[in-house]
Coordinates of C-alpha atoms in Angstrom, one line a residue:
M981 CA 61.6 114.7 32.3
T982 CA 60.9 117.5 29.7
D983 CA 57.7 117.3 27.8
R984 CA 58.0 118.1 24.1
R985 CA 55.2 118.7 21.6
I986 CA 55.8 117.3 18.1
L987 CA 53.7 118.8 15.3
P988 CA 53.2 117.0 12.0
A989 CA 55.0 118.3 8.9
P990 CA 53.3 118.3 5.5
T991 CA 56.4 116.8 3.8
L992 CA 59.9 115.7 4.6
K993 CA 62.7 116.8 2.3
G994 CA 66.5 117.2 2.7
E995 CA 69.9 115.6 3.0
I996 CA 71.1 114.0 6.3
Q997 CA 74.3 112.5 7.7
V998 CA 73.2 110.1 10.4
P999 CA 75.4 109.6 13.5
G1000 CA 78.1 106.9 13.5
D1001 CA 77.0 103.3 13.9
K1002 CA 76.9 102.4 17.6
S1003 CA 77.8 98.7 17.2
I1004 CA 80.9 99.6 15.1
S1005 CA 81.8 102.5 17.4
H1006 CA 82.0 100.2 20.5
R1007 CA 84.2 97.7 18.6
A1008 CA 86.4 100.4 17.2
V1009 CA 87.3 101.7 20.7
M1010 CA 87.7 98.2 22.1
L1011 CA 89.9 96.7 19.4
S1012 CA 91.9 99.9 19.0
A1013 CA 92.6 99.8 22.8
L1014 CA 93.9 96.2 22.4
S1015 CA 96.0 97.1 19.3
E1016 CA 99.7 97.9 19.3
G1017 CA 100.0 101.7 18.6
T1018 CA 97.7 104.6 17.9
S1019 CA 94.4 104.3 15.9
T1020 CA 92.5 107.4 14.8
L1021 CA 88.7 106.9 14.7
R1022 CA 86.5 109.2 12.6
G1023 CA 82.7 109.3 12.6
L1024 CA 82.6 107.7 16.1
L1025 CA 79.3 107.9 17.8
R1026 CA 79.5 110.2 20.9
G1027 CA 76.4 108.8 22.6
E1028 CA 76.5 107.8 26.3
D1029 CA 76.9 104.0 25.6
V1030 CA 80.1 104.5 23.6
L1031 CA 81.3 107.1 26.2
S1032 CA 80.9 104.3 28.8
T1033 CA 83.2 102.1 26.7
I1034 CA 85.7 104.9 26.5
A1035 CA 85.5 105.4 30.3
C1036 CA 86.1 101.7 31.0
F1037 CA 89.2 101.6 28.9
R1038 CA 90.6 104.7 30.4
A1039 CA 90.1 103.1 33.8
L1040 CA 92.1 100.2 32.4
G1041 CA 95.1 102.4 31.6
V1042 CA 94.4 103.2 27.9
A1043 CA 95.0 106.8 26.8
I1044 CA 92.1 108.0 24.7
E1045 CA 91.9 111.6 23.3
V1046 CA 88.4 112.7 22.3
E1047 CA 88.8 115.6 19.8
Q1048 CA 86.3 117.6 17.8
E1049 CA 86.5 115.6 14.6
Q1050 CA 88.2 112.4 15.7
V1051 CA 89.1 110.1 18.6
R1052 CA 92.7 108.9 19.1
V1053 CA 93.1 105.6 20.9
H1054 CA 96.7 104.8 22.1
G1055 CA 96.5 101.1 22.1
V1056 CA 98.4 99.1 24.8
G1057 CA 98.3 95.7 23.1
L1058 CA 96.6 92.5 24.3
Q1059 CA 98.8 92.3 27.4
G1060 CA 98.9 96.0 28.3
L1061 CA 95.7 96.6 30.3
K1062 CA 96.1 97.7 33.9
A1063 CA 94.1 96.6 37.0
P1064 CA 91.4 99.2 37.6
D1065 CA 91.2 101.0 40.9
R1066 CA 87.4 101.2 40.8
V1067 CA 84.3 99.4 39.6
L1068 CA 83.9 99.8 35.9
D1069 CA 80.6 101.5 35.1
C1070 CA 79.0 100.4 31.9
G1071 CA 76.1 102.8 32.2
N1072 CA 73.2 101.6 30.2
S1073 CA 75.3 99.8 27.6
G1074 CA 74.8 96.0 27.3
T1075 CA 77.4 95.9 24.6
T1076 CA 80.0 97.4 26.9
L1077 CA 79.2 95.0 29.7
R1078 CA 79.1 91.8 27.7
L1079 CA 82.1 92.4 25.5
M1080 CA 84.2 93.6 28.4
M1081 CA 83.4 90.3 30.1
G1082 CA 85.2 88.5 27.3
I1083 CA 88.2 90.8 27.5
L1084 CA 88.5 90.9 31.3
S1085 CA 88.1 87.2 31.7
A1086 CA 91.7 86.7 30.5
Q1087 CA 93.4 89.6 32.3
P1088 CA 95.9 88.9 35.2
F1089 CA 93.8 90.8 37.7
E1090 CA 90.4 91.1 39.3
S1091 CA 87.8 93.5 37.8
R1092 CA 84.3 94.4 38.6
L1093 CA 81.6 95.7 36.2
T1094 CA 78.3 97.4 37.0
G1095 CA 75.7 99.6 35.2
D1096 CA 72.6 101.6 35.8
A1097 CA 69.5 100.1 37.3
S1098 CA 68.2 99.1 33.8
L1099 CA 71.4 97.3 32.7
N1100 CA 71.7 95.6 36.1
R1101 CA 68.3 93.9 35.5
R1102 CA 69.5 92.4 32.2
P1103 CA 70.7 88.8 32.0
I1104 CA 74.4 87.9 31.6
E1105 CA 74.3 84.2 31.9
R1106 CA 74.1 83.8 28.1
V1107 CA 77.6 85.4 27.9
A1108 CA 79.0 84.0 31.2
K1109 CA 78.3 80.4 30.2
P1110 CA 80.7 80.0 27.2
L1111 CA 83.3 82.2 29.0
R1112 CA 83.2 79.8 32.0
E1113 CA 83.6 76.9 29.6
M1114 CA 86.9 78.7 28.5
G1115 CA 88.0 78.8 32.1
A1116 CA 86.7 82.2 33.2
H1117 CA 85.7 82.9 36.8
I1118 CA 82.6 85.1 36.7
E1119 CA 80.3 85.9 39.6
D1120 CA 77.0 87.7 39.4
L1121 CA 76.8 89.5 42.7
R1122 CA 73.4 91.0 43.4
A1123 CA 72.3 93.3 46.2
S1124 CA 68.8 93.7 44.7
E1125 CA 67.1 93.4 41.3
S1126 CA 68.5 96.7 40.1
E1127 CA 71.9 96.6 42.0
R1128 CA 74.6 94.2 40.7
V1129 CA 78.3 93.8 40.3
V1130 CA 79.8 91.3 37.9
K1131 CA 83.1 90.1 39.5
I1132 CA 85.7 88.7 37.2
L1133 CA 88.8 86.9 38.4
G1134 CA 91.1 86.9 35.3
R1135 CA 92.9 83.7 34.5
P1136 CA 94.3 81.8 31.6
L1137 CA 91.7 80.7 29.1
R1138 CA 91.4 77.7 26.7
G1139 CA 89.8 77.7 23.3
I1140 CA 86.4 76.0 22.9
H1141 CA 84.0 75.0 20.2
Y1142 CA 80.8 76.9 21.1
R1143 CA 77.5 76.6 19.3
L1144 CA 75.3 79.6 19.8
P1145 CA 71.8 78.5 20.9
V1146 CA 70.3 81.7 19.5
A1147 CA 71.7 84.4 17.2
S1148 CA 73.6 86.9 19.4
A1149 CA 76.4 89.1 18.1
Q1150 CA 77.3 90.1 21.6
V1151 CA 77.8 86.6 22.8
K1152 CA 79.8 85.7 19.7
S1153 CA 81.9 88.8 20.1
A1154 CA 82.6 88.2 23.8
V1155 CA 83.8 84.6 23.0
L1156 CA 86.0 85.8 20.1
L1157 CA 87.6 88.6 22.2
A1158 CA 88.3 86.0 24.9
G1159 CA 89.7 83.7 22.2
L1160 CA 92.4 86.3 21.4
Y1161 CA 93.9 85.3 24.7
A1162 CA 93.1 81.6 24.8
S1163 CA 95.4 78.7 24.3
G1164 CA 94.1 76.6 21.4
E1165 CA 91.7 77.3 18.7
T1166 CA 88.4 79.1 19.4
L1167 CA 85.4 78.1 17.1
V1168 CA 82.0 79.8 17.3
E1169 CA 79.2 78.2 15.3
E1170 CA 76.1 80.1 14.4
V1171 CA 72.7 78.5 13.6
T1172 CA 71.4 81.9 12.3
A1173 CA 73.8 84.6 11.2
S1174 CA 74.1 87.6 13.5
R1175 CA 75.9 91.0 13.0
D1176 CA 79.5 90.4 11.9
H1177 CA 81.1 93.8 12.8
S1178 CA 83.5 92.1 15.2
E1179 CA 84.8 89.7 12.5
I1180 CA 85.2 92.5 10.0
M1181 CA 87.1 94.7 12.4
L1182 CA 89.3 91.9 13.7
R1183 CA 90.3 91.3 10.1
H1184 CA 90.9 95.1 9.5
K1185 CA 93.2 94.9 12.6
G1186 CA 95.2 92.1 11.0
V1187 CA 93.6 89.1 12.8
R1188 CA 93.3 86.0 10.6
L1189 CA 89.8 84.4 10.8
D1190 CA 88.4 81.5 8.9
V1191 CA 84.7 82.1 8.4
Q1192 CA 82.6 79.6 6.4
D1193 CA 79.3 77.7 6.7
G1194 CA 78.4 79.6 9.9
K1195 CA 81.6 78.7 11.7
I1196 CA 84.2 81.3 12.8
R1197 CA 87.6 79.9 13.6
L1198 CA 90.2 82.0 15.5
R1199 CA 93.7 80.7 16.1
P1200 CA 95.6 81.9 19.2
G1201 CA 98.7 84.0 19.4
Q1202 CA 97.7 86.9 17.1
E1203 CA 98.3 90.5 17.8
L1204 CA 96.1 93.4 16.7
R1205 CA 97.7 96.2 14.6
A1206 CA 96.8 99.9 14.9
E1207 CA 94.6 100.9 12.0
D1208 CA 92.5 104.1 11.4
I1209 CA 88.8 103.5 11.3
E1210 CA 86.0 105.4 9.5
V1211 CA 82.7 104.6 11.2
P1212 CA 79.8 104.6 8.8
G1213 CA 76.3 106.0 9.6
D1214 CA 74.1 103.9 11.8
I1215 CA 71.3 102.2 9.8
S1216 CA 69.3 102.0 13.0
S1217 CA 69.2 105.8 13.1
A1218 CA 68.7 106.0 9.4
A1219 CA 65.6 103.7 9.7
F1220 CA 63.5 106.5 11.3
F1221 CA 64.1 108.7 8.3
L1222 CA 63.5 105.8 5.9
V1223 CA 60.1 105.2 7.5
G1224 CA 59.3 109.0 7.7
G1225 CA 60.3 109.5 4.1
S1226 CA 58.1 106.6 3.0
I1227 CA 54.9 107.5 4.8
G1228 CA 55.2 111.3 4.6
K1229 CA 53.4 112.8 1.5
H1230 CA 55.6 114.1 -1.3
S1231 CA 58.7 113.4 0.7
E1232 CA 62.3 112.8 -0.5
I1233 CA 65.3 112.3 1.8
L1234 CA 68.9 111.5 1.0
L1235 CA 70.9 109.7 3.7
K1236 CA 74.6 109.9 3.3
N1237 CA 77.2 107.2 4.1
V1238 CA 74.9 104.7 5.8
G1239 CA 76.4 101.4 6.8
V1240 CA 74.6 98.7 4.8
N1241 CA 76.3 95.6 6.2
P1242 CA 74.2 92.6 4.9
T1243 CA 73.6 91.4 8.5
R1244 CA 71.9 94.8 9.3
T1245 CA 69.8 95.5 6.2
G1246 CA 66.7 93.5 7.2
V1247 CA 65.0 96.9 7.7
L1248 CA 65.6 97.8 4.0
D1249 CA 64.4 94.3 2.8
I1250 CA 61.2 94.7 4.8
L1251 CA 60.5 98.3 3.8
Q1252 CA 61.0 97.4 0.2
A1253 CA 58.8 94.3 0.5
M1254 CA 56.1 96.7 1.9
G1255 CA 56.4 98.9 -1.2
A1256 CA 58.9 101.5 -0.1
E1257 CA 60.9 103.4 -2.8
I1258 CA 64.5 103.2 -1.6
E1259 CA 67.4 103.8 -3.9
W1260 CA 71.0 102.7 -3.2
I1261 CA 73.6 105.2 -4.5
R1262 CA 77.4 105.0 -4.6
P1263 CA 77.8 101.6 -2.9
H1264 CA 81.3 101.1 -1.6
Q1265 CA 83.4 99.7 1.2
V1266 CA 85.1 101.4 4.1
G1267 CA 87.4 99.2 6.3
G1268 CA 85.5 96.1 5.1
E1269 CA 82.1 97.5 5.9
A1270 CA 79.5 98.0 3.1
V1271 CA 78.4 101.7 2.8
A1272 CA 76.0 103.5 0.5
D1273 CA 73.9 106.7 0.2
L1274 CA 70.2 105.9 0.5
R1275 CA 67.4 108.0 -1.2
V1276 CA 63.8 107.4 0.0
R1277 CA 60.7 108.8 -1.6
S1278 CA 57.1 108.7 -0.5
A1279 CA 55.3 105.4 -1.5
P1280 CA 52.1 103.6 -0.4
L1281 CA 53.0 100.7 2.0
H1282 CA 51.2 97.4 2.4
A1283 CA 51.4 94.8 5.2
T1284 CA 53.9 92.0 5.5
I1285 CA 55.1 89.3 7.8
I1286 CA 58.4 89.6 9.7
Q1287 CA 59.9 86.4 11.1
G1288 CA 62.6 83.8 11.2
E1289 CA 66.1 84.6 10.0
L1290 CA 65.1 88.2 9.3
I1291 CA 64.7 89.0 13.0
P1292 CA 68.4 89.2 14.0
R1293 CA 69.0 91.5 10.9
L1294 CA 66.5 94.1 12.1
I1295 CA 65.9 93.4 15.8
D1296 CA 66.7 97.1 16.8
E1297 CA 64.5 98.4 13.9
I1298 CA 61.3 96.6 14.9
P1299 CA 59.9 99.6 16.9
V1300 CA 60.2 102.0 13.9
L1301 CA 59.0 99.3 11.5
C1302 CA 55.8 99.1 13.6
I1303 CA 55.2 102.8 12.7
A1304 CA 55.5 101.8 9.0
A1305 CA 53.1 98.9 9.7
A1306 CA 50.6 101.3 11.4
A1307 CA 50.6 103.5 8.2
A1308 CA 50.4 100.5 5.8
Q1309 CA 47.4 98.9 4.3
G1310 CA 46.5 95.6 6.1
S1311 CA 47.7 93.8 9.2
T1312 CA 51.5 93.3 9.6
I1313 CA 52.5 90.3 11.7
I1314 CA 55.8 90.0 13.6
H1315 CA 56.9 86.5 14.8
D1316 CA 59.9 85.4 16.9
A1317 CA 60.5 88.7 18.7
A1318 CA 61.5 87.3 22.1
E1319 CA 64.8 89.2 22.1
L1320 CA 62.9 92.4 22.4
R1321 CA 61.8 91.5 25.9
V1322 CA 65.3 91.4 27.3
K1323 CA 66.6 94.8 26.1
E1324 CA 66.9 97.8 28.4
S1325 CA 63.2 97.4 28.7
D1326 CA 60.5 95.1 27.4
R1327 CA 60.4 96.7 24.0
L1328 CA 57.5 94.6 22.8
A1329 CA 55.3 95.8 25.5
G1330 CA 56.6 99.4 25.0
I1331 CA 55.7 99.2 21.3
A1332 CA 52.2 98.1 22.0
A1333 CA 51.7 100.8 24.6
G1334 CA 53.0 103.5 22.2
L1335 CA 50.8 102.3 19.4
A1336 CA 47.8 102.3 21.6
A1337 CA 48.5 105.9 22.7
C1338 CA 48.5 106.9 19.1
G1339 CA 45.2 105.1 18.4
D1340 CA 46.5 101.9 16.7
A1341 CA 45.6 98.4 17.9
G1342 CA 48.8 96.4 18.2
Q1343 CA 48.1 93.0 19.8
I1344 CA 50.7 90.8 21.5
E1345 CA 50.5 87.1 21.7
G1346 CA 53.4 85.5 23.4
D1347 CA 56.5 86.8 21.6
D1348 CA 54.5 87.7 18.5
M1349 CA 52.7 91.0 17.5

């Protein structure tokens, strides 16, 4: 591992285009691969997680061209995937693993999924349970804590009514993807709203969904059409500059074309509740996704409480929000953060250790901080 020394800057000023949204990038590749025809994806994140998704679909017979400015996915339709000749490696990507489980459960062949040591430690039962209720055959084959293969014997699926016990966009998406192949209606019911990128992109691809009162209904027998996709900037990446611009003296940063999907803007709500000066500029929609430029200026921050329904809307931004909390007046309290313990690492413990290394006292009590 390379050591890097980071020196403080007196101020932060400039204009930034943050990388493409990772959640949307995964779904853009997946749904384009299952579409009839060629889709051109622009702004796609080129990080390792999304590259793992691309590699999996290439192994399933989908031609994907990664070019300088765009990615072309030559979709094979719902019935066009081919049996892979090797284990599909999801790398460190939980999204790849869990959403692929939904797709592969309905294929007329056997497939196997694995990942790196970190991913192989992460639970899959939350996804496997509803898929098994749909008729999927999924085995979690472990050689050790960090060595695992998920074996899937594809078979016909049936639609179900599934009530999510906790908010999870990945579980919801896996069930909806499986529902594309199922006989009968698939209904997913959410107690607390989670990210809805899958629903938005399914509609963009021509799938009819009925979404109301926390219930998503998907009727069978629908095909996906090829559609070009413009991926907005990732608000999770933008969050670091929003916090830096807030706590840095005399700072002003303009972030261009950031995705501001309401299921993801909890970080903006909390920062503004803490006193941050964040301006929304040129709000518009791209492919059904809300997008805006964001301008942040220095402002004194004060403590707040983060809990309840806000947690799913900012779960990935809690680490950087803790930096804002460390720079704010007063003690910030975070409740209901259990999901941070089952990421690629125990993020809650990692946050506390990082704050302690910087001289801040972050205290953990159960799943609260």
